[in-house]
mmCIF file with all atom_site columns, C-alpha atoms and ligand atoms in Angstrom:
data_model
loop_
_atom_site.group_PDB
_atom_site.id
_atom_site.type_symbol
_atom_site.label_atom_id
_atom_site.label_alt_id
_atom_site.label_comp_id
_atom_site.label_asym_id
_atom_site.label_entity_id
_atom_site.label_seq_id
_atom_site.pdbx_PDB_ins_code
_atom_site.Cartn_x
_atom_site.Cartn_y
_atom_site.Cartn_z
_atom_site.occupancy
_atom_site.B_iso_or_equiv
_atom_site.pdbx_formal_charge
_atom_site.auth_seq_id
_atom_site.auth_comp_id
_atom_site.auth_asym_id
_atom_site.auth_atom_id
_atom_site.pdbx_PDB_model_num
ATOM   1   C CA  . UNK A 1 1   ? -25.694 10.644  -3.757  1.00 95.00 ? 275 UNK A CA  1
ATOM   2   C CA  . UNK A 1 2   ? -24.825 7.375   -2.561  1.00 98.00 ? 276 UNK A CA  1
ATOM   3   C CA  . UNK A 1 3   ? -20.529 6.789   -3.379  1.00 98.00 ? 277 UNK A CA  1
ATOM   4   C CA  . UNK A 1 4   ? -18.948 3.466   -4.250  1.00 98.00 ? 278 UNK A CA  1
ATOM   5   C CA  . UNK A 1 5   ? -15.014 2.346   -3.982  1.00 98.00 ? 279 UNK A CA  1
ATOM   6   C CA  . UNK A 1 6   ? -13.465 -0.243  -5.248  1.00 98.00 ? 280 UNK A CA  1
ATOM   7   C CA  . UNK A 1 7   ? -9.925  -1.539  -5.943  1.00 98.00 ? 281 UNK A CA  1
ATOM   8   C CA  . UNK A 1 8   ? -8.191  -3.554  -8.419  1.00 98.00 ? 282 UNK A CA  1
ATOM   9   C CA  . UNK A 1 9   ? -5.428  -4.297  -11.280 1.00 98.00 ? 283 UNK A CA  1
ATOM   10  C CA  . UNK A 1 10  ? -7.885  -4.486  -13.927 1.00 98.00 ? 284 UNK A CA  1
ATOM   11  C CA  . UNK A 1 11  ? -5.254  -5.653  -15.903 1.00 97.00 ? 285 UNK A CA  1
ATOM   12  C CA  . UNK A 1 12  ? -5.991  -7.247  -19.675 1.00 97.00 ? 286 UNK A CA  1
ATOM   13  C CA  . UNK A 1 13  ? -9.694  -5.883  -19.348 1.00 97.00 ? 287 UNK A CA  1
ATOM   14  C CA  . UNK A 1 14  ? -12.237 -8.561  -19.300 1.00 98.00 ? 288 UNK A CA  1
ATOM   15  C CA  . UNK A 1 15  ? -16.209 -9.259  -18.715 1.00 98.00 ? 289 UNK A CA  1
ATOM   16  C CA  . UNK A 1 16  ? -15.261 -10.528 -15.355 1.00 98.00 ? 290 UNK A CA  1
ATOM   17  C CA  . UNK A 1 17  ? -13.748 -6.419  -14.203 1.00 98.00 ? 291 UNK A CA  1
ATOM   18  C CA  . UNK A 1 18  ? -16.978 -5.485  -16.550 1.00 98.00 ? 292 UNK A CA  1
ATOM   19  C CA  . UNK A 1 19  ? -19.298 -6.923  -14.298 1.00 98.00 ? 293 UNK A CA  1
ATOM   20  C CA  . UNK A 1 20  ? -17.723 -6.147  -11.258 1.00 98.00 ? 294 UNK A CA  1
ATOM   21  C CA  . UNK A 1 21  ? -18.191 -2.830  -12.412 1.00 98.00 ? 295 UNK A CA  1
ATOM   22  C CA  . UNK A 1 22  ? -21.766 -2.586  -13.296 1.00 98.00 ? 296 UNK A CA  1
ATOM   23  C CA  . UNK A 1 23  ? -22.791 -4.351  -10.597 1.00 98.00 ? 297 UNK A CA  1
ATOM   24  C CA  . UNK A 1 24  ? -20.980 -1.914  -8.164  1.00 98.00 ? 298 UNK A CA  1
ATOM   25  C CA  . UNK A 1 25  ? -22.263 0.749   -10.102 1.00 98.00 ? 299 UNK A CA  1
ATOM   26  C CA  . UNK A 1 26  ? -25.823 -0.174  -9.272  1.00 98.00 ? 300 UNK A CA  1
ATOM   27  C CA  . UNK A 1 27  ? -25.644 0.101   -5.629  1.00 98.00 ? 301 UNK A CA  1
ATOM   28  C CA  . UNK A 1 28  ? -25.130 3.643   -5.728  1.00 98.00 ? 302 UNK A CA  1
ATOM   29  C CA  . UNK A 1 29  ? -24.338 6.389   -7.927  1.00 98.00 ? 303 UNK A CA  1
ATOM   30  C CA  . UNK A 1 30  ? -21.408 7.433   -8.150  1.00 98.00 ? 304 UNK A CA  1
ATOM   31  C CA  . UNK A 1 31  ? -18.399 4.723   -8.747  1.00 99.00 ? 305 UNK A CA  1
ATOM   32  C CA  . UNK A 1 32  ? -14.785 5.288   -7.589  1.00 99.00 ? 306 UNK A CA  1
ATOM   33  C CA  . UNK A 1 33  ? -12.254 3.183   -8.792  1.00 99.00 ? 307 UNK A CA  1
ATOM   34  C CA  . UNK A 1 34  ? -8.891  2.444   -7.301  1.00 98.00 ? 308 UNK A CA  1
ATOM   35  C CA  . UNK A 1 35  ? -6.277  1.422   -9.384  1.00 98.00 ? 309 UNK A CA  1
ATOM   36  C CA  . UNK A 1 36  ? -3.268  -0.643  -9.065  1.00 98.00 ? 310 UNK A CA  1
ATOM   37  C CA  . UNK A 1 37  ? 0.020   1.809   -9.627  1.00 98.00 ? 311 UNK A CA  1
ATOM   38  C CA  . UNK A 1 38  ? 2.860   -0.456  -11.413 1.00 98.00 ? 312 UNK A CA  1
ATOM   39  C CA  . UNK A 1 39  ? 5.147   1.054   -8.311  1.00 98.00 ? 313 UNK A CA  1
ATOM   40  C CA  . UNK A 1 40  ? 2.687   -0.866  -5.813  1.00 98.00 ? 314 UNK A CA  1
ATOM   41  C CA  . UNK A 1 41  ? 1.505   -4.131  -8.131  1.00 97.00 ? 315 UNK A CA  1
ATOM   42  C CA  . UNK A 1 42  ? 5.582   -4.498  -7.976  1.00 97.00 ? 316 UNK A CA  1
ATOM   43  C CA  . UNK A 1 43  ? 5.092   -4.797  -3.935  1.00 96.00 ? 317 UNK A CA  1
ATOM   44  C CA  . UNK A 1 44  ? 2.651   -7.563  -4.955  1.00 90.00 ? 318 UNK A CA  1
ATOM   45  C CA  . UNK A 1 45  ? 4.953   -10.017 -7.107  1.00 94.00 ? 319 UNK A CA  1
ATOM   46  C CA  . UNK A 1 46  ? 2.702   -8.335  -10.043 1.00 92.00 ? 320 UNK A CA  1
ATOM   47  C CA  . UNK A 1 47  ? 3.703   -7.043  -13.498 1.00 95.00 ? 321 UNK A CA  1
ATOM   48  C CA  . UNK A 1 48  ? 0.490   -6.095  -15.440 1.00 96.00 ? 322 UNK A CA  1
ATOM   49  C CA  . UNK A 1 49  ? 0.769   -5.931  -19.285 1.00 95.00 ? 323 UNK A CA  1
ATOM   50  C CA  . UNK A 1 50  ? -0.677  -2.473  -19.585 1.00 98.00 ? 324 UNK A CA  1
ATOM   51  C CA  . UNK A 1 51  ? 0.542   0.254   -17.600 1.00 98.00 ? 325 UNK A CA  1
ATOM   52  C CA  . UNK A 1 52  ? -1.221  2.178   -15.174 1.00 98.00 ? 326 UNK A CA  1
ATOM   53  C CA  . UNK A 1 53  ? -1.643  5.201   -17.709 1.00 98.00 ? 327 UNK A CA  1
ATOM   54  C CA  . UNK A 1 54  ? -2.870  2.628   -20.206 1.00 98.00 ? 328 UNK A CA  1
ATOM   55  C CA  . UNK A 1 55  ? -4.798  0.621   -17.635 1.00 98.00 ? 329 UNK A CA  1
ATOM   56  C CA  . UNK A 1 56  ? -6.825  4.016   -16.178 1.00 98.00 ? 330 UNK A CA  1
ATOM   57  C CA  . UNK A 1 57  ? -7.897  5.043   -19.501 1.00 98.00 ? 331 UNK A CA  1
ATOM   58  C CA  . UNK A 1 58  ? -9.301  1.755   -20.570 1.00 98.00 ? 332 UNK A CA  1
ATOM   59  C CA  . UNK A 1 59  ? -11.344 2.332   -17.137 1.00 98.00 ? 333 UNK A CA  1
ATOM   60  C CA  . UNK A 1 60  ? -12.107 5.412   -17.662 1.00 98.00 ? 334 UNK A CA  1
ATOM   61  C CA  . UNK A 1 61  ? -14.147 4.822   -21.023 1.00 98.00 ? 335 UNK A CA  1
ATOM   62  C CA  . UNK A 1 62  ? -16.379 2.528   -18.815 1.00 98.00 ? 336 UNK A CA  1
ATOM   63  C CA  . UNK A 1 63  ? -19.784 3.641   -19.048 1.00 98.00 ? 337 UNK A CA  1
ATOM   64  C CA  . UNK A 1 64  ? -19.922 2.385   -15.278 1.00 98.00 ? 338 UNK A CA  1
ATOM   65  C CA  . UNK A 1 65  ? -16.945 4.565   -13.725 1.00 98.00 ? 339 UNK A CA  1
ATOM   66  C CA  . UNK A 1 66  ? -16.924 8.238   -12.599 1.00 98.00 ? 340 UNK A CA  1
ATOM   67  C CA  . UNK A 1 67  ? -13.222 8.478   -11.510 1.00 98.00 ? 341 UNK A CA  1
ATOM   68  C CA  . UNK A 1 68  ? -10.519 6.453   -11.194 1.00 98.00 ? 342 UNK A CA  1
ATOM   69  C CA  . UNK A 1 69  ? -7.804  7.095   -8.534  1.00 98.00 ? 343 UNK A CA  1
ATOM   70  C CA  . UNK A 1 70  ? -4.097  5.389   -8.008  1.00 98.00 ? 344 UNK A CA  1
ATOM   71  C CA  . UNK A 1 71  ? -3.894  2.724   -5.395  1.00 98.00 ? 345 UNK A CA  1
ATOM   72  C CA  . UNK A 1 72  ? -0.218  3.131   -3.872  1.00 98.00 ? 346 UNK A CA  1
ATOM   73  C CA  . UNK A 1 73  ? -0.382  0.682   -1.003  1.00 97.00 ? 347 UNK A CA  1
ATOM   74  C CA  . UNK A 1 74  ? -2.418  -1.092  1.129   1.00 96.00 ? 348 UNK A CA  1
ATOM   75  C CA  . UNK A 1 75  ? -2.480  0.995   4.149   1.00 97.00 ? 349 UNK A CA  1
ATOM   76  C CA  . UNK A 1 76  ? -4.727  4.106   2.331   1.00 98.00 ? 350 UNK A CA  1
ATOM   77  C CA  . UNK A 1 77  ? -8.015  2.706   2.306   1.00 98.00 ? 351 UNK A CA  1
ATOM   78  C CA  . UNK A 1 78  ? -9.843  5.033   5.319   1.00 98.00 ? 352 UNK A CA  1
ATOM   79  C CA  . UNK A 1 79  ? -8.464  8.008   3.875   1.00 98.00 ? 353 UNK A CA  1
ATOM   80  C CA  . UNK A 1 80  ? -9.560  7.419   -0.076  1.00 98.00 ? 354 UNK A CA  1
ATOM   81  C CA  . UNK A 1 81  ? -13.244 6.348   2.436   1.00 98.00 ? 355 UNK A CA  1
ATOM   82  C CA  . UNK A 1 82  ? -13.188 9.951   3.961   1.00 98.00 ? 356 UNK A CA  1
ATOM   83  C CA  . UNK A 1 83  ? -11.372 11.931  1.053   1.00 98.00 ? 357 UNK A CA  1
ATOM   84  C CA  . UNK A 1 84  ? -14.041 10.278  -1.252  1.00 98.00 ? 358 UNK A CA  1
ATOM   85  C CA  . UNK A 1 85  ? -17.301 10.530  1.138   1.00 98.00 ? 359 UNK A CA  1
ATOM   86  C CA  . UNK A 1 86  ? -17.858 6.560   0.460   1.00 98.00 ? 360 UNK A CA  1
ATOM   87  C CA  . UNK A 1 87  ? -20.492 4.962   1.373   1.00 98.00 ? 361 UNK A CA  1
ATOM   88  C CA  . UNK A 1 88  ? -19.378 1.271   0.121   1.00 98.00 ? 362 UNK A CA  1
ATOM   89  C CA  . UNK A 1 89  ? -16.941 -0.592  -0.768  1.00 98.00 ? 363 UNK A CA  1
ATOM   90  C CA  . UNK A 1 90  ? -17.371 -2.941  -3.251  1.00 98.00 ? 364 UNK A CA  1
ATOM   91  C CA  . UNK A 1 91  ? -14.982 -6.154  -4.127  1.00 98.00 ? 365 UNK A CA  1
ATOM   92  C CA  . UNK A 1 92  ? -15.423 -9.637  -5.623  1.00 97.00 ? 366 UNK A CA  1
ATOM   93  C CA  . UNK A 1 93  ? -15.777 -12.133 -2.892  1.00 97.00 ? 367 UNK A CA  1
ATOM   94  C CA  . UNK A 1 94  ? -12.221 -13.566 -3.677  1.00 95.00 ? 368 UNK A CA  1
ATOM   95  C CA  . UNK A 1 95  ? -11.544 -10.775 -1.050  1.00 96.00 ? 369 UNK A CA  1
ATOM   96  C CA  . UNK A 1 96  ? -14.142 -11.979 1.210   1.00 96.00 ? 370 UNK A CA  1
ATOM   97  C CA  . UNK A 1 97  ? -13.251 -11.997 4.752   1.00 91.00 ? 371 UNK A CA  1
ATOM   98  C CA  . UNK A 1 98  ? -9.684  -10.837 4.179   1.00 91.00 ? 372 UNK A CA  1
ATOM   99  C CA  . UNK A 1 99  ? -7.681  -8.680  6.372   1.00 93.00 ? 373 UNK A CA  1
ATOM   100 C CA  . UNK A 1 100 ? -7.719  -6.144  3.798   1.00 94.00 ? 374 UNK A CA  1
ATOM   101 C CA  . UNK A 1 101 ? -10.959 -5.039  3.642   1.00 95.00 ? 375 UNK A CA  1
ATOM   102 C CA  . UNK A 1 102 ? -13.206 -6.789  6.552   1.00 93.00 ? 376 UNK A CA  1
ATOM   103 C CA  . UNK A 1 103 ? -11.762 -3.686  9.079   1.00 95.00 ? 377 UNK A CA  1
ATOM   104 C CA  . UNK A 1 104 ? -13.681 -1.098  6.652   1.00 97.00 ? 378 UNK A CA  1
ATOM   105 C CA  . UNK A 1 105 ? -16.822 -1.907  8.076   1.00 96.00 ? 379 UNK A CA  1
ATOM   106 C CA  . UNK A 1 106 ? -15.823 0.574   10.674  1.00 97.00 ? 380 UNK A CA  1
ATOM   107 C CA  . UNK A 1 107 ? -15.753 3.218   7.860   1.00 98.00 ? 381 UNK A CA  1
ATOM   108 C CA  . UNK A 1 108 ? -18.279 2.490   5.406   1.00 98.00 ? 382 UNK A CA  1
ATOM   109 C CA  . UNK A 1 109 ? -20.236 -0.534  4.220   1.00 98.00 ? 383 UNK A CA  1
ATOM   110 C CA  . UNK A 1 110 ? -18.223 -3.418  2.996   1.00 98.00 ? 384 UNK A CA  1
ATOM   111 C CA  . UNK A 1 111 ? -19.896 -5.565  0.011   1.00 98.00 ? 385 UNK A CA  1
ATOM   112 C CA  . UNK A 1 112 ? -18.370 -8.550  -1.442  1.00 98.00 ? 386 UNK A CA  1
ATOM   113 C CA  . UNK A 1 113 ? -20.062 -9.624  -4.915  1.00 98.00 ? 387 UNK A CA  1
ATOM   114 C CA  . UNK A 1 114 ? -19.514 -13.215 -6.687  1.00 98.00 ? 388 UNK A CA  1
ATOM   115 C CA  . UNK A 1 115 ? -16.091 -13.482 -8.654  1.00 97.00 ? 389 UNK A CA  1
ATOM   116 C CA  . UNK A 1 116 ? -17.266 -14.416 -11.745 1.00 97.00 ? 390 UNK A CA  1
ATOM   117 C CA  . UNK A 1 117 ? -16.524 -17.893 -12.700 1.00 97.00 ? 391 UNK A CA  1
ATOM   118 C CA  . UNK A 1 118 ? -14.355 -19.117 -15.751 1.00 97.00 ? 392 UNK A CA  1
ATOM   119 C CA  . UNK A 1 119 ? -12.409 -15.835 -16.530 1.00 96.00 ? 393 UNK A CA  1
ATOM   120 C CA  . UNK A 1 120 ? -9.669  -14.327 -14.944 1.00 95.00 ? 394 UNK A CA  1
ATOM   121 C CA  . UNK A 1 121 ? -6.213  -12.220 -16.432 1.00 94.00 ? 395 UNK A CA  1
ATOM   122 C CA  . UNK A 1 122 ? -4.220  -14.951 -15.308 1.00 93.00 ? 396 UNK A CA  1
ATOM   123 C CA  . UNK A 1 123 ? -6.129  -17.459 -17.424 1.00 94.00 ? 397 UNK A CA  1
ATOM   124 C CA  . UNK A 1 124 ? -6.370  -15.558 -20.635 1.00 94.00 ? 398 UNK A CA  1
ATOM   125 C CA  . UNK A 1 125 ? -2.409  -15.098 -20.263 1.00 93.00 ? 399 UNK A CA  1
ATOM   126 C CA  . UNK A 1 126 ? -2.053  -18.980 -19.566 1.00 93.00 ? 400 UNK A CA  1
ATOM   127 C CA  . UNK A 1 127 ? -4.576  -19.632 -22.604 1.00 93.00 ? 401 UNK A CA  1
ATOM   128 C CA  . UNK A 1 128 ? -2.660  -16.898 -25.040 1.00 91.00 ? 402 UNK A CA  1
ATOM   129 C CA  . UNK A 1 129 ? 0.983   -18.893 -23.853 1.00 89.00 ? 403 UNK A CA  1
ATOM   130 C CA  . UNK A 1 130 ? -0.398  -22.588 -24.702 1.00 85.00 ? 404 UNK A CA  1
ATOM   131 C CA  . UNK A 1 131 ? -2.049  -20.920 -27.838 1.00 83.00 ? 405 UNK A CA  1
ATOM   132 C CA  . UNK A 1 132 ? 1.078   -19.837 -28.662 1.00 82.00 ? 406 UNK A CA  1
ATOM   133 C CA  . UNK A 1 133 ? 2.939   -23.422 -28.213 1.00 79.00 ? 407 UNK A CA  1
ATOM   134 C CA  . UNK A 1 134 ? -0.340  -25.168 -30.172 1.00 78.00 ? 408 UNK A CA  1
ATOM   135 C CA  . UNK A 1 135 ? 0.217   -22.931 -33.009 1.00 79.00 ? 409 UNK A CA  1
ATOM   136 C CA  . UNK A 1 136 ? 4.105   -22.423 -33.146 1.00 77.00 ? 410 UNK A CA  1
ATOM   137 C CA  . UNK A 1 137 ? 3.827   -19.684 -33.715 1.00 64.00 ? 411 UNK A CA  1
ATOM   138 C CA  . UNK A 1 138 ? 7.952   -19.137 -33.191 1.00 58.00 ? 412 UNK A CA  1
ATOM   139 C CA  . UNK A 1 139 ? 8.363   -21.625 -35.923 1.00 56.00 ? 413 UNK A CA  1
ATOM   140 C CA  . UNK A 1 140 ? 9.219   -20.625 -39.733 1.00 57.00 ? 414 UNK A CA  1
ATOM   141 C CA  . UNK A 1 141 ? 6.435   -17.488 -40.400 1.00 59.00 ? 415 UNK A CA  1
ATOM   142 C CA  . UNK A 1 142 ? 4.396   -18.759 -43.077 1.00 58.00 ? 416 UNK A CA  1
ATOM   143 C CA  . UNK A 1 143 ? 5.580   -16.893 -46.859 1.00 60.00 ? 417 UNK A CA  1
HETATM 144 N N1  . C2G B 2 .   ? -13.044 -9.995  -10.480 1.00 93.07 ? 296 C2G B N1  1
HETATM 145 C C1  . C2G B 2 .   ? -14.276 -10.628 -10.649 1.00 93.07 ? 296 C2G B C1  1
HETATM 146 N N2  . C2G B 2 .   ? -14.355 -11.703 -11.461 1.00 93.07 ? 296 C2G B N2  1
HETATM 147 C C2  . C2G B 2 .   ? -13.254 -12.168 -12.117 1.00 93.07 ? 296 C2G B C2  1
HETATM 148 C C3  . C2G B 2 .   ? -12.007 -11.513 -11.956 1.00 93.07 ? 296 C2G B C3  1
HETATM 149 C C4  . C2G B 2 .   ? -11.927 -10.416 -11.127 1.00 93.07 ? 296 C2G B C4  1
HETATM 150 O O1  . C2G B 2 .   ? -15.285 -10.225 -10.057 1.00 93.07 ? 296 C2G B O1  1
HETATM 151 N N3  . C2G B 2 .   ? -13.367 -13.270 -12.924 1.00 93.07 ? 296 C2G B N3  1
HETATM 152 C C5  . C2G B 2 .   ? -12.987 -8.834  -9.581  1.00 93.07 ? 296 C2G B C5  1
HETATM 153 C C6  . C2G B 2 .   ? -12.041 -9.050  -8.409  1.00 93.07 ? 296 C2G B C6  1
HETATM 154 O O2  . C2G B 2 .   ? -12.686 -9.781  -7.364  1.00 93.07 ? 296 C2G B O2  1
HETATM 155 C C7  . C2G B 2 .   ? -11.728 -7.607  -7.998  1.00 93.07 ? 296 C2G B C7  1
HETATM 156 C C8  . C2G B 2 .   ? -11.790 -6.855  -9.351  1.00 93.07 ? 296 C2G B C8  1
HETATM 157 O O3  . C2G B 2 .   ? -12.467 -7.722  -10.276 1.00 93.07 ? 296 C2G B O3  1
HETATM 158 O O4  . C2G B 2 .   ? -12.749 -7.117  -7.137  1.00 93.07 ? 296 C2G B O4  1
HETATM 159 C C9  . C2G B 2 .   ? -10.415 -6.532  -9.899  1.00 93.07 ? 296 C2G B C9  1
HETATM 160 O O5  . C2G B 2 .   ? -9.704  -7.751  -10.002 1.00 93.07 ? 296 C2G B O5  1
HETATM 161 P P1  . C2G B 2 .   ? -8.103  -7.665  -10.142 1.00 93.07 ? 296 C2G B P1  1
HETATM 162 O O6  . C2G B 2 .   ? -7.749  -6.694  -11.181 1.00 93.07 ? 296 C2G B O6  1
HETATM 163 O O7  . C2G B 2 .   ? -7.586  -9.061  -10.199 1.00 93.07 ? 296 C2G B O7  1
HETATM 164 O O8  . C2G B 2 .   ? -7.727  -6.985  -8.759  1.00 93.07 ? 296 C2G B O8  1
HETATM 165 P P2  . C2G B 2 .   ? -6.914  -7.618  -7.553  1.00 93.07 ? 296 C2G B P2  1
HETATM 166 O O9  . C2G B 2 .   ? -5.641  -8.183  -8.050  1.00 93.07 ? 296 C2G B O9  1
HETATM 167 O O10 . C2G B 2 .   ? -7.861  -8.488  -6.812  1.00 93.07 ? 296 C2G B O10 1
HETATM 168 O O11 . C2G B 2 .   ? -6.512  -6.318  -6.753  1.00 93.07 ? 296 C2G B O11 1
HETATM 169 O O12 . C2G B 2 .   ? -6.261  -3.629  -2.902  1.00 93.07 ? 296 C2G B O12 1
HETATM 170 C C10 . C2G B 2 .   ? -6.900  -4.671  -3.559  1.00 93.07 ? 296 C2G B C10 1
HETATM 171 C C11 . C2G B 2 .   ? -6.271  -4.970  -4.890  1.00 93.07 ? 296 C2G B C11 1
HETATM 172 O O13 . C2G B 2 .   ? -5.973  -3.842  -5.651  1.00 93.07 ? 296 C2G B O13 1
HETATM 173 C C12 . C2G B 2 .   ? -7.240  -5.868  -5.657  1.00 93.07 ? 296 C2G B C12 1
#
């Protein structure tokens, strides 16, 4: 049985994450999933809309995922590899070549797959917030 990792916010769910997903997915069998903890996407400069709770079971209902695990920090990656028997892990290549993955390949195979283009959570909050100021929305609500 051939193990996948991978890591991630997966914040305001969207085909991007989706495809991420199946795409990790099919290099193996079995697909671990990492997850952001609000405690550690605070150490980021993050604040996710859903919380983690919220945020796991929305993964968890993914056809593609087997388990889903909390990512505290930055510095567990080689033990989740050995706790989880992984064979890869899997990220978009926004990650490519970063310091927080490239030293895996000591571990485990390290994949990077193509971001995909013209979606992101950041975009679809920016869109929602001009949407917003388009529709004025804080005006008088309509009677
Ligand atoms: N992703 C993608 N295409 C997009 C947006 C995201 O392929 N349009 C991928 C990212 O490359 C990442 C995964 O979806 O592999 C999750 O993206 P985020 O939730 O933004 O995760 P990130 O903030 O990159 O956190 O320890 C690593 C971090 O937890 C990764």
């Amino acid at each position: 049985m051939k193990r996948i990792l991978t890591y991630g916010t997966f914040d305001l769910l969207h085909y991007g994450h989706i495809r991420i997903l199946k795409r990790a997915k099919e290099l193996g069998d079995y697909l671990v999933v990492a997850l952001s903890t609000d405690e550690f996407n605070a150490t980021k400069g993050k604040k996710a809309y859903h919380s983690y709770e919220t945020r796991k079971k929305m993964l968890e209902a993914i056809r593609y995922v087997d388990l889903v695990i909390p990512e505290n920090n930055w510095e567990q990656k080689i033990q989740d590899i050995k706790d989880y028997k992984i064979d890869v892990v899997v990220m978009g290549d926004d990650w490519a070549g970063s310091d927080k993955f490239d030293y895996l390949k000591e571990y485990c195979e390290v994949k990077f797959l193509e971001r995909t283009p013209g979606v992101s959570t950041t975009m679809i909050k920016n869109d929602l917030q001009l949407q917003e100021t388009v529709d004025g929305v804080d005006q008088v609500p309509r009677t």
